[in-house]
PDB file of C-alpha atoms in Angstrom:
ATOM      1  CA  MET A 196       0.000   0.000   0.000  1.00 52.00           C
ATOM      2  CA  ARG A 197       1.388   3.389  -1.036  1.00 66.00           C
ATOM      3  CA  GLU A 198       2.242   5.716   1.836  1.00 84.00           C
ATOM      4  CA  ARG A 199       0.033   8.788   1.923  1.00 93.00           C
ATOM      5  CA  MET A 200       1.644  11.938   0.545  1.00 96.00           C
ATOM      6  CA  ARG A 201       2.628  14.380   3.301  1.00 97.00           C
ATOM      7  CA  ILE A 202       1.402  17.888   2.543  1.00 98.00           C
ATOM      8  CA  ALA A 203       0.552  21.254   4.040  1.00 98.00           C
ATOM      9  CA  ILE A 204      -2.303  23.474   2.871  1.00 98.00           C
ATOM     10  CA  VAL A 205      -2.153  27.278   3.044  1.00 98.00           C
ATOM     11  CA  THR A 206      -4.986  29.640   2.123  1.00 98.00           C
ATOM     12  CA  GLY A 207      -4.298  33.281   1.311  1.00 97.00           C
ATOM     13  CA  ALA A 208      -0.883  32.189   0.082  1.00 97.00           C
ATOM     14  CA  SER A 209      -0.343  34.853  -2.573  1.00 94.00           C
ATOM     15  CA  SER A 210       0.762  37.587  -0.154  1.00 93.00           C
ATOM     16  CA  GLY A 211       1.297  38.657   3.418  1.00 93.00           C
ATOM     17  CA  MET A 212       1.222  36.148   6.237  1.00 95.00           C
ATOM     18  CA  GLY A 213       0.031  33.277   4.048  1.00 97.00           C
ATOM     19  CA  ARG A 214       2.951  33.703   1.672  1.00 97.00           C
ATOM     20  CA  GLU A 215       5.358  33.868   4.599  1.00 97.00           C
ATOM     21  CA  PHE A 216       3.983  30.616   6.014  1.00 98.00           C
ATOM     22  CA  VAL A 217       4.651  28.879   2.693  1.00 98.00           C
ATOM     23  CA  LYS A 218       8.245  30.130   2.746  1.00 97.00           C
ATOM     24  CA  GLN A 219       8.896  28.958   6.310  1.00 97.00           C
ATOM     25  CA  LEU A 220       6.950  25.685   6.376  1.00 97.00           C
ATOM     26  CA  PRO A 221       9.702  23.561   4.732  1.00 95.00           C
ATOM     27  CA  HIS A 222      11.974  24.439   7.680  1.00 92.00           C
ATOM     28  CA  PHE A 223       9.273  23.337  10.115  1.00 89.00           C
ATOM     29  CA  TYR A 224       8.367  20.106   8.263  1.00 89.00           C
ATOM     30  CA  HIS A 225      11.445  18.711   6.522  1.00 88.00           C
ATOM     31  CA  ASN A 226       9.597  15.813   4.929  1.00 92.00           C
ATOM     32  CA  LEU A 227       6.757  17.680   3.200  1.00 96.00           C
ATOM     33  CA  GLU A 228       6.225  16.414  -0.316  1.00 97.00           C
ATOM     34  CA  GLU A 229       3.941  19.216  -1.448  1.00 98.00           C
ATOM     35  CA  ILE A 230       2.407  22.454  -0.209  1.00 98.00           C
ATOM     36  CA  TRP A 231      -1.037  23.165  -1.611  1.00 98.00           C
ATOM     37  CA  VAL A 232      -1.435  26.917  -1.986  1.00 98.00           C
ATOM     38  CA  ILE A 233      -4.815  28.593  -2.334  1.00 98.00           C
ATOM     39  CA  ALA A 234      -5.401  32.159  -3.523  1.00 96.00           C
ATOM     40  CA  ARG A 235      -6.908  34.191  -6.354  1.00 93.00           C
ATOM     41  CA  ARG A 236      -3.676  35.433  -7.963  1.00 92.00           C
ATOM     42  CA  ARG A 237      -2.020  32.623  -9.910  1.00 94.00           C
ATOM     43  CA  ASP A 238       0.949  34.773 -10.949  1.00 94.00           C
ATOM     44  CA  CYS A 239       1.830  35.440  -7.305  1.00 95.00           C
ATOM     45  CA  LEU A 240       1.555  31.742  -6.468  1.00 95.00           C
ATOM     46  CA  GLU A 241       3.737  30.786  -9.429  1.00 95.00           C
ATOM     47  CA  SER A 242       6.411  33.294  -8.398  1.00 95.00           C
ATOM     48  CA  LEU A 243       6.317  31.850  -4.876  1.00 96.00           C
ATOM     49  CA  GLN A 244       7.570  28.514  -6.239  1.00 94.00           C
ATOM     50  CA  LYS A 245      10.902  30.238  -6.955  1.00 93.00           C
ATOM     51  CA  GLU A 246      11.292  30.987  -3.243  1.00 95.00           C
ATOM     52  CA  VAL A 247      10.742  27.462  -1.875  1.00 95.00           C
ATOM     53  CA  THR A 248      12.194  24.068  -2.723  1.00 93.00           C
ATOM     54  CA  THR A 249       9.054  22.107  -1.804  1.00 96.00           C
ATOM     55  CA  PRO A 250       6.769  21.607  -4.832  1.00 97.00           C
ATOM     56  CA  LEU A 251       3.625  23.741  -4.767  1.00 98.00           C
ATOM     57  CA  ARG A 252       0.233  22.617  -5.993  1.00 98.00           C
ATOM     58  CA  ILE A 253      -1.737  25.697  -7.038  1.00 97.00           C
ATOM     59  CA  LEU A 254      -5.465  25.891  -6.382  1.00 97.00           C
ATOM     60  CA  GLU A 255      -6.450  29.194  -7.922  1.00 96.00           C
ATOM     61  CA  GLY A 256      -9.788  30.734  -7.057  1.00 96.00           C
ATOM     62  CA  ASP A 257     -11.943  32.772  -4.712  1.00 96.00           C
ATOM     63  CA  LEU A 258     -12.849  31.195  -1.380  1.00 97.00           C
ATOM     64  CA  LEU A 259     -16.093  33.167  -1.458  1.00 95.00           C
ATOM     65  CA  GLU A 260     -17.209  30.949  -4.330  1.00 94.00           C
ATOM     66  CA  ASP A 261     -18.337  27.339  -3.998  1.00 95.00           C
ATOM     67  CA  LEU A 262     -16.265  26.253  -7.001  1.00 96.00           C
ATOM     68  CA  LEU A 263     -12.963  26.480  -5.130  1.00 97.00           C
ATOM     69  CA  ILE A 264     -14.293  24.535  -2.137  1.00 97.00           C
ATOM     70  CA  VAL A 265     -15.511  21.842  -4.528  1.00 97.00           C
ATOM     71  CA  GLN A 266     -12.100  21.779  -6.233  1.00 97.00           C
ATOM     72  CA  LEU A 267     -10.311  21.388  -2.894  1.00 98.00           C
ATOM     73  CA  THR A 268     -12.715  18.638  -1.806  1.00 98.00           C
ATOM     74  CA  GLU A 269     -12.202  16.686  -5.038  1.00 98.00           C
ATOM     75  CA  GLU A 270      -8.428  17.089  -4.915  1.00 98.00           C
ATOM     76  CA  LEU A 271      -8.365  15.734  -1.366  1.00 98.00           C
ATOM     77  CA  ARG A 272     -10.571  12.769  -2.255  1.00 98.00           C
ATOM     78  CA  ARG A 273      -8.406  11.904  -5.231  1.00 97.00           C
ATOM     79  CA  GLU A 274      -5.029  12.157  -3.476  1.00 97.00           C
ATOM     80  CA  ARG A 275      -6.063  11.190   0.078  1.00 97.00           C
ATOM     81  CA  PRO A 276      -2.990  12.989   1.481  1.00 98.00           C
ATOM     82  CA  ASN A 277      -1.658  13.093   5.021  1.00 98.00           C
ATOM     83  CA  VAL A 278      -2.175  16.774   5.845  1.00 98.00           C
ATOM     84  CA  ARG A 279       0.451  17.702   8.392  1.00 98.00           C
ATOM     85  CA  MET A 280      -0.579  21.337   8.638  1.00 98.00           C
ATOM     86  CA  LEU A 281      -3.493  23.512   7.555  1.00 98.00           C
ATOM     87  CA  VAL A 282      -2.919  27.266   7.650  1.00 98.00           C
ATOM     88  CA  ASN A 283      -6.045  29.387   7.272  1.00 98.00           C
ATOM     89  CA  ALA A 284      -4.518  32.746   6.365  1.00 98.00           C
ATOM     90  CA  ALA A 285      -7.081  34.101   3.877  1.00 97.00           C
ATOM     91  CA  GLY A 286      -8.936  37.166   5.103  1.00 95.00           C
ATOM     92  CA  PHE A 287      -9.272  40.920   4.858  1.00 93.00           C
ATOM     93  CA  GLY A 288     -10.367  43.915   6.888  1.00 92.00           C
ATOM     94  CA  ARG A 289     -11.511  47.499   6.505  1.00 91.00           C
ATOM     95  CA  ASN A 290     -11.828  50.122   9.190  1.00 87.00           C
ATOM     96  CA  GLY A 291     -14.401  52.866   9.592  1.00 90.00           C
ATOM     97  CA  SER A 292     -17.810  52.927  11.231  1.00 91.00           C
ATOM     98  CA  VAL A 293     -20.304  50.223  10.292  1.00 94.00           C
ATOM     99  CA  GLU A 294     -22.533  52.927   8.806  1.00 95.00           C
ATOM    100  CA  SER A 295     -19.779  54.498   6.678  1.00 94.00           C
ATOM    101  CA  LEU A 296     -18.708  51.118   5.293  1.00 94.00           C
ATOM    102  CA  VAL A 297     -22.289  50.376   4.263  1.00 94.00           C
ATOM    103  CA  ARG A 298     -22.396  53.683   2.378  1.00 93.00           C
ATOM    104  CA  LYS A 299     -19.168  52.825   0.554  1.00 92.00           C
ATOM    105  CA  ASP A 300     -20.106  49.279  -0.408  1.00 94.00           C
ATOM    106  CA  GLN A 301     -23.076  47.268   0.847  1.00 93.00           C
ATOM    107  CA  THR A 302     -21.342  43.966   0.057  1.00 94.00           C
ATOM    108  CA  LEU A 303     -18.089  44.790   1.862  1.00 95.00           C
ATOM    109  CA  GLN A 304     -18.989  43.694   5.372  1.00 95.00           C
ATOM    110  CA  PRO A 305     -20.922  40.540   4.384  1.00 95.00           C
ATOM    111  CA  ASN A 306     -17.933  39.518   2.227  1.00 96.00           C
ATOM    112  CA  MET A 307     -15.609  40.135   5.167  1.00 96.00           C
ATOM    113  CA  ILE A 308     -17.712  37.820   7.325  1.00 97.00           C
ATOM    114  CA  ASP A 309     -17.935  35.213   4.566  1.00 98.00           C
ATOM    115  CA  LEU A 310     -14.170  35.108   3.966  1.00 98.00           C
ATOM    116  CA  ASN A 311     -12.879  35.547   7.512  1.00 98.00           C
ATOM    117  CA  VAL A 312     -15.427  33.203   9.096  1.00 98.00           C
ATOM    118  CA  LYS A 313     -17.442  31.001   6.735  1.00 98.00           C
ATOM    119  CA  ALA A 314     -14.619  30.177   4.316  1.00 98.00           C
ATOM    120  CA  LEU A 315     -12.264  29.347   7.185  1.00 98.00           C
ATOM    121  CA  VAL A 316     -14.784  26.932   8.676  1.00 98.00           C
ATOM    122  CA  ARG A 317     -15.569  25.336   5.302  1.00 98.00           C
ATOM    123  CA  VAL A 318     -11.904  24.766   4.454  1.00 98.00           C
ATOM    124  CA  THR A 319     -11.281  23.313   7.910  1.00 98.00           C
ATOM    125  CA  GLN A 320     -14.217  20.931   7.546  1.00 98.00           C
ATOM    126  CA  CYS A 321     -12.914  19.790   4.138  1.00 98.00           C
ATOM    127  CA  VAL A 322      -9.455  19.059   5.505  1.00 98.00           C
ATOM    128  CA  LEU A 323     -10.313  17.491   8.880  1.00 98.00           C
ATOM    129  CA  PRO A 324     -10.683  13.899   7.581  1.00 98.00           C
ATOM    130  CA  TYR A 325      -7.117  14.035   6.236  1.00 98.00           C
ATOM    131  CA  LEU A 326      -5.419  15.126   9.468  1.00 98.00           C
ATOM    132  CA  SER A 327      -3.736  12.572  11.708  1.00 97.00           C
ATOM    133  CA  ALA A 328      -1.870  12.432  15.014  1.00 97.00           C
ATOM    134  CA  GLY A 329       0.668  15.228  15.155  1.00 97.00           C
ATOM    135  CA  SER A 330      -1.098  17.385  12.553  1.00 98.00           C
ATOM    136  CA  ARG A 331      -1.574  21.090  13.204  1.00 98.00           C
ATOM    137  CA  ILE A 332      -4.173  23.688  12.303  1.00 98.00           C
ATOM    138  CA  VAL A 333      -3.068  27.315  12.366  1.00 98.00           C
ATOM    139  CA  ASN A 334      -5.788  29.955  12.104  1.00 98.00           C
ATOM    140  CA  LEU A 335      -4.938  33.603  11.526  1.00 97.00           C
ATOM    141  CA  ALA A 336      -6.922  35.557  14.081  1.00 96.00           C
ATOM    142  CA  SER A 337      -5.729  38.954  15.364  1.00 93.00           C
ATOM    143  CA  GLY A 338      -5.052  40.948  18.487  1.00 90.00           C
ATOM    144  CA  SER A 339      -8.401  42.535  17.579  1.00 89.00           C
ATOM    145  CA  ALA A 340     -10.003  39.279  18.725  1.00 91.00           C
ATOM    146  CA  PHE A 341      -9.292  40.075  22.375  1.00 88.00           C
ATOM    147  CA  CYS A 342     -11.784  42.938  22.657  1.00 84.00           C
ATOM    148  CA  PRO A 343     -14.504  44.676  20.615  1.00 86.00           C
ATOM    149  CA  GLN A 344     -13.056  47.538  18.563  1.00 86.00           C
ATOM    150  CA  PRO A 345     -15.141  50.529  17.487  1.00 88.00           C
ATOM    151  CA  TYR A 346     -14.462  51.611  13.870  1.00 89.00           C
ATOM    152  CA  PHE A 347     -13.006  48.145  13.265  1.00 89.00           C
ATOM    153  CA  THR A 348     -16.179  46.480  14.458  1.00 93.00           C
ATOM    154  CA  VAL A 349     -16.915  43.784  11.891  1.00 96.00           C
ATOM    155  CA  TYR A 350     -13.289  42.754  11.402  1.00 95.00           C
ATOM    156  CA  ALA A 351     -12.682  42.455  15.149  1.00 94.00           C
ATOM    157  CA  ALA A 352     -15.876  40.434  15.537  1.00 96.00           C
ATOM    158  CA  THR A 353     -14.824  37.997  12.805  1.00 98.00           C
ATOM    159  CA  LYS A 354     -11.455  37.505  14.465  1.00 97.00           C
ATOM    160  CA  ALA A 355     -13.096  36.918  17.839  1.00 96.00           C
ATOM    161  CA  PHE A 356     -14.997  34.109  16.122  1.00 98.00           C
ATOM    162  CA  VAL A 357     -11.738  32.688  14.725  1.00 98.00           C
ATOM    163  CA  LEU A 358     -10.153  32.732  18.181  1.00 98.00           C
ATOM    164  CA  HIS A 359     -13.092  31.003  19.876  1.00 98.00           C
ATOM    165  CA  PHE A 360     -13.555  28.541  17.017  1.00 98.00           C
ATOM    166  CA  SER A 361      -9.875  27.614  17.248  1.00 98.00           C
ATOM    167  CA  GLN A 362     -10.029  27.059  20.995  1.00 98.00           C
ATOM    168  CA  GLY A 363     -13.189  24.957  20.790  1.00 98.00           C
ATOM    169  CA  LEU A 364     -11.893  22.903  17.864  1.00 98.00           C
ATOM    170  CA  GLY A 365      -8.588  22.376  19.646  1.00 98.00           C
ATOM    171  CA  ALA A 366     -10.409  20.923  22.639  1.00 98.00           C
ATOM    172  CA  GLU A 367     -12.357  18.574  20.345  1.00 98.00           C
ATOM    173  CA  LEU A 368      -9.228  17.337  18.562  1.00 98.00           C
ATOM    174  CA  ARG A 369      -6.826  17.079  21.475  1.00 97.00           C
ATOM    175  CA  GLY A 370      -7.735  13.434  22.057  1.00 98.00           C
ATOM    176  CA  LYS A 371      -6.562  12.692  18.505  1.00 98.00           C
ATOM    177  CA  SER A 372      -3.258  14.527  19.130  1.00 98.00           C
ATOM    178  CA  ILE A 373      -4.190  17.197  16.567  1.00 98.00           C
ATOM    179  CA  TYR A 374      -3.404  20.699  17.793  1.00 98.00           C
ATOM    180  CA  VAL A 375      -4.965  24.046  16.888  1.00 98.00           C
ATOM    181  CA  THR A 376      -3.265  27.413  17.308  1.00 98.00           C
ATOM    182  CA  ALA A 377      -4.874  30.814  16.834  1.00 98.00           C
ATOM    183  CA  VAL A 378      -2.337  33.446  15.777  1.00 97.00           C
ATOM    184  CA  CYS A 379      -3.191  36.817  17.316  1.00 94.00           C
ATOM    185  CA  PRO A 380      -0.711  39.466  16.170  1.00 91.00           C
ATOM    186  CA  GLY A 381      -1.012  43.198  16.324  1.00 83.00           C
ATOM    187  CA  PRO A 382      -0.458  45.170  13.114  1.00 83.00           C
ATOM    188  CA  VAL A 383       1.867  43.360  10.706  1.00 79.00           C
ATOM    189  CA  LYS A 384       3.748  44.936   7.817  1.00 72.00           C
ATOM    190  CA  THR A 385       1.939  43.331   4.852  1.00 64.00           C
ATOM    191  CA  GLU A 386      -0.391  44.304   2.004  1.00 58.00           C
ATOM    192  CA  PHE A 387      -3.207  44.320   4.565  1.00 53.00           C
ATOM    193  CA  PHE A 388      -2.716  48.040   5.240  1.00 50.00           C
ATOM    194  CA  ALA A 389      -2.000  48.903   1.601  1.00 52.00           C
ATOM    195  CA  HIS A 390      -5.626  48.521   0.526  1.00 50.00           C
ATOM    196  CA  GLU A 391      -7.857  51.529   0.069  1.00 48.00           C
ATOM    197  CA  GLY A 392     -10.047  51.926   3.129  1.00 50.00           C
ATOM    198  CA  MET A 393      -7.427  50.657   5.584  1.00 49.00           C
ATOM    199  CA  ARG A 394      -5.636  53.073   7.870  1.00 59.00           C
ATOM    200  CA  LEU A 395      -3.347  52.366  10.771  1.00 53.00           C
ATOM    201  CA  SER A 396      -4.137  54.347  13.904  1.00 57.00           C
ATOM    202  CA  LYS A 397      -1.220  56.433  15.198  1.00 56.00           C
ATOM    203  CA  TRP A 398      -1.207  54.591  18.522  1.00 50.00           C
ATOM    204  CA  LYS A 399      -0.686  51.273  16.686  1.00 56.00           C
ATOM    205  CA  LYS A 400       2.113  52.399  14.369  1.00 54.00           C
ATOM    206  CA  PRO A 401       4.970  51.880  16.892  1.00 54.00           C
ATOM    207  CA  PHE A 402       3.922  48.237  17.296  1.00 65.00           C
ATOM    208  CA  VAL A 403       4.004  47.125  13.648  1.00 75.00           C
ATOM    209  CA  ALA A 404       5.787  43.762  13.365  1.00 80.00           C
ATOM    210  CA  SER A 405       7.419  42.026  10.425  1.00 89.00           C
ATOM    211  CA  ALA A 406       5.553  39.084   8.889  1.00 92.00           C
ATOM    212  CA  ASP A 407       8.544  36.758   9.012  1.00 94.00           C
ATOM    213  CA  ARG A 408       8.949  37.152  12.779  1.00 95.00           C
ATOM    214  CA  VAL A 409       5.250  36.733  13.489  1.00 95.00           C
ATOM    215  CA  VAL A 410       5.135  33.551  11.386  1.00 96.00           C
ATOM    216  CA  ARG A 411       8.303  32.172  12.964  1.00 96.00           C
ATOM    217  CA  ARG A 412       6.785  32.666  16.416  1.00 96.00           C
ATOM    218  CA  ALA A 413       3.524  31.070  15.264  1.00 97.00           C
ATOM    219  CA  LEU A 414       5.343  27.979  14.013  1.00 97.00           C
ATOM    220  CA  GLU A 415       7.344  27.749  17.229  1.00 97.00           C
ATOM    221  CA  ASP A 416       4.165  28.081  19.281  1.00 97.00           C
ATOM    222  CA  THR A 417       2.254  25.448  17.331  1.00 97.00           C
ATOM    223  CA  ARG A 418       5.195  23.094  17.801  1.00 97.00           C
ATOM    224  CA  LYS A 419       4.746  23.710  21.550  1.00 97.00           C
ATOM    225  CA  ARG A 420       1.005  22.991  21.159  1.00 97.00           C
ATOM    226  CA  LYS A 421       0.021  26.466  22.308  1.00 97.00           C
ATOM    227  CA  GLN A 422      -3.613  27.467  21.840  1.00 97.00           C
ATOM    228  CA  ILE A 423      -2.758  31.109  21.156  1.00 96.00           C
ATOM    229  CA  SER A 424       0.322  32.611  19.537  1.00 96.00           C
ATOM    230  CA  VAL A 425       1.033  36.231  20.445  1.00 93.00           C
ATOM    231  CA  TYR A 426       4.073  38.009  19.047  1.00 88.00           C
ATOM    232  CA  GLY A 427       5.745  40.852  20.925  1.00 72.00           C
ATOM    233  CA  PHE A 428       5.604  42.348  24.404  1.00 59.00           C
ATOM    234  CA  SER A 429       3.025  44.992  23.440  1.00 66.00           C
ATOM    235  CA  MET A 430       0.484  42.408  22.291  1.00 67.00           C
ATOM    236  CA  ARG A 431       1.045  40.215  25.333  1.00 66.00           C
ATOM    237  CA  LEU A 432       0.427  43.314  27.463  1.00 65.00           C
ATOM    238  CA  THR A 433      -2.740  44.031  25.473  1.00 68.00           C
ATOM    239  CA  GLN A 434      -3.946  40.469  26.028  1.00 64.00           C
ATOM    240  CA  ILE A 435      -3.498  40.911  29.778  1.00 69.00           C
ATOM    241  CA  ALA A 436      -5.026  44.415  29.844  1.00 63.00           C
ATOM    242  CA  VAL A 437      -8.305  43.394  28.187  1.00 64.00           C
ATOM    243  CA  LYS A 438      -8.747  40.783  30.914  1.00 65.00           C
ATOM    244  CA  MET A 439      -8.060  43.287  33.704  1.00 67.00           C
ATOM    245  CA  PHE A 440     -10.112  46.292  32.590  1.00 60.00           C
ATOM    246  CA  PRO A 441     -13.840  46.447  31.787  1.00 67.00           C
ATOM    247  CA  HIS A 442     -14.556  46.369  28.061  1.00 66.00           C
ATOM    248  CA  SER A 443     -16.801  49.426  28.486  1.00 67.00           C
ATOM    249  CA  TRP A 444     -13.767  51.471  29.590  1.00 55.00           C
ATOM    250  CA  ILE A 445     -11.548  50.111  26.820  1.00 63.00           C
ATOM    251  CA  LEU A 446     -14.240  50.856  24.219  1.00 63.00           C
ATOM    252  CA  ARG A 447     -14.475  54.493  25.339  1.00 65.00           C
ATOM    253  CA  VAL A 448     -10.700  54.945  25.127  1.00 64.00           C
ATOM    254  CA  MET A 449     -10.385  53.203  21.762  1.00 63.00           C
ATOM    255  CA  GLY A 450     -13.364  55.067  20.333  1.00 59.00           C
ATOM    256  CA  LYS A 451     -11.801  58.441  21.135  1.00 56.00           C
ATOM    257  CA  GLU A 452      -8.428  57.382  19.715  1.00 56.00           C
ATOM    258  CA  THR A 453      -9.670  55.941  16.441  1.00 57.00           C
ATOM    259  CA  LYS A 454     -12.798  57.865  15.446  1.00 53.00           C
ATOM    260  CA  GLY A 455     -11.067  60.730  13.695  1.00 45.00           C
ATOM    261  CA  GLU A 456      -8.526  58.522  11.937  1.00 43.00           C
ATOM    262  CA  THR A 457     -10.748  55.847  10.447  1.00 42.00           C
ATOM    263  CA  LEU A 458     -13.718  57.701   8.953  1.00 35.00           C
TER     264      LEU A 458
END
């Protein structure tokens, strides 16, 4: 009987954190035979192959559309691989009040929920039957998951879902020795903040981290079976602070700081 092919799967692999995971995964798993990369931009995925020695299998498409989920499901059924790691890195955010974002684009916030939440769950459900003892799931949440954030309301809410989903799923899978880590960074220097409609508040700018360091910490933390990966002293302090202070007080402070900068 042929041994099952050892692979990793990374969504949102064309840029940012997803791309960085693809670059670092071969150092984490030395015996990977393929990395399946999922994103909309084929040219970016093809150029990524030049940066890694592990063969990439490109699944081009939009995770908001059923067609890509069907393609992933069929590919998994055909190959029946041993998925050593799933990285759910696809997602996007926009800041501004809920009302102002509706005026700009009525589909923006539903699409944010669909990609950050629904697509992540659907991909995870597709891949679960192909995980085995020692496999890892890494979900890209955010430091925004720790507390509601005015003028970043929908994005923060989606990431709170990702954090809680990861913790609940991790508890379900622990008996199978499959471990789930939610990555909760602060602002990271990627294309995330290059999009129109995304601004970085002045009080967050000093805490911007590099993607390679955040990913390296995430991979180290998932190796240690940590439920949450937090990079940097400032974010660890934030994680502690939101547990110590009432959310009502934090919301007032954050609302005053961000209102003028995100409209």
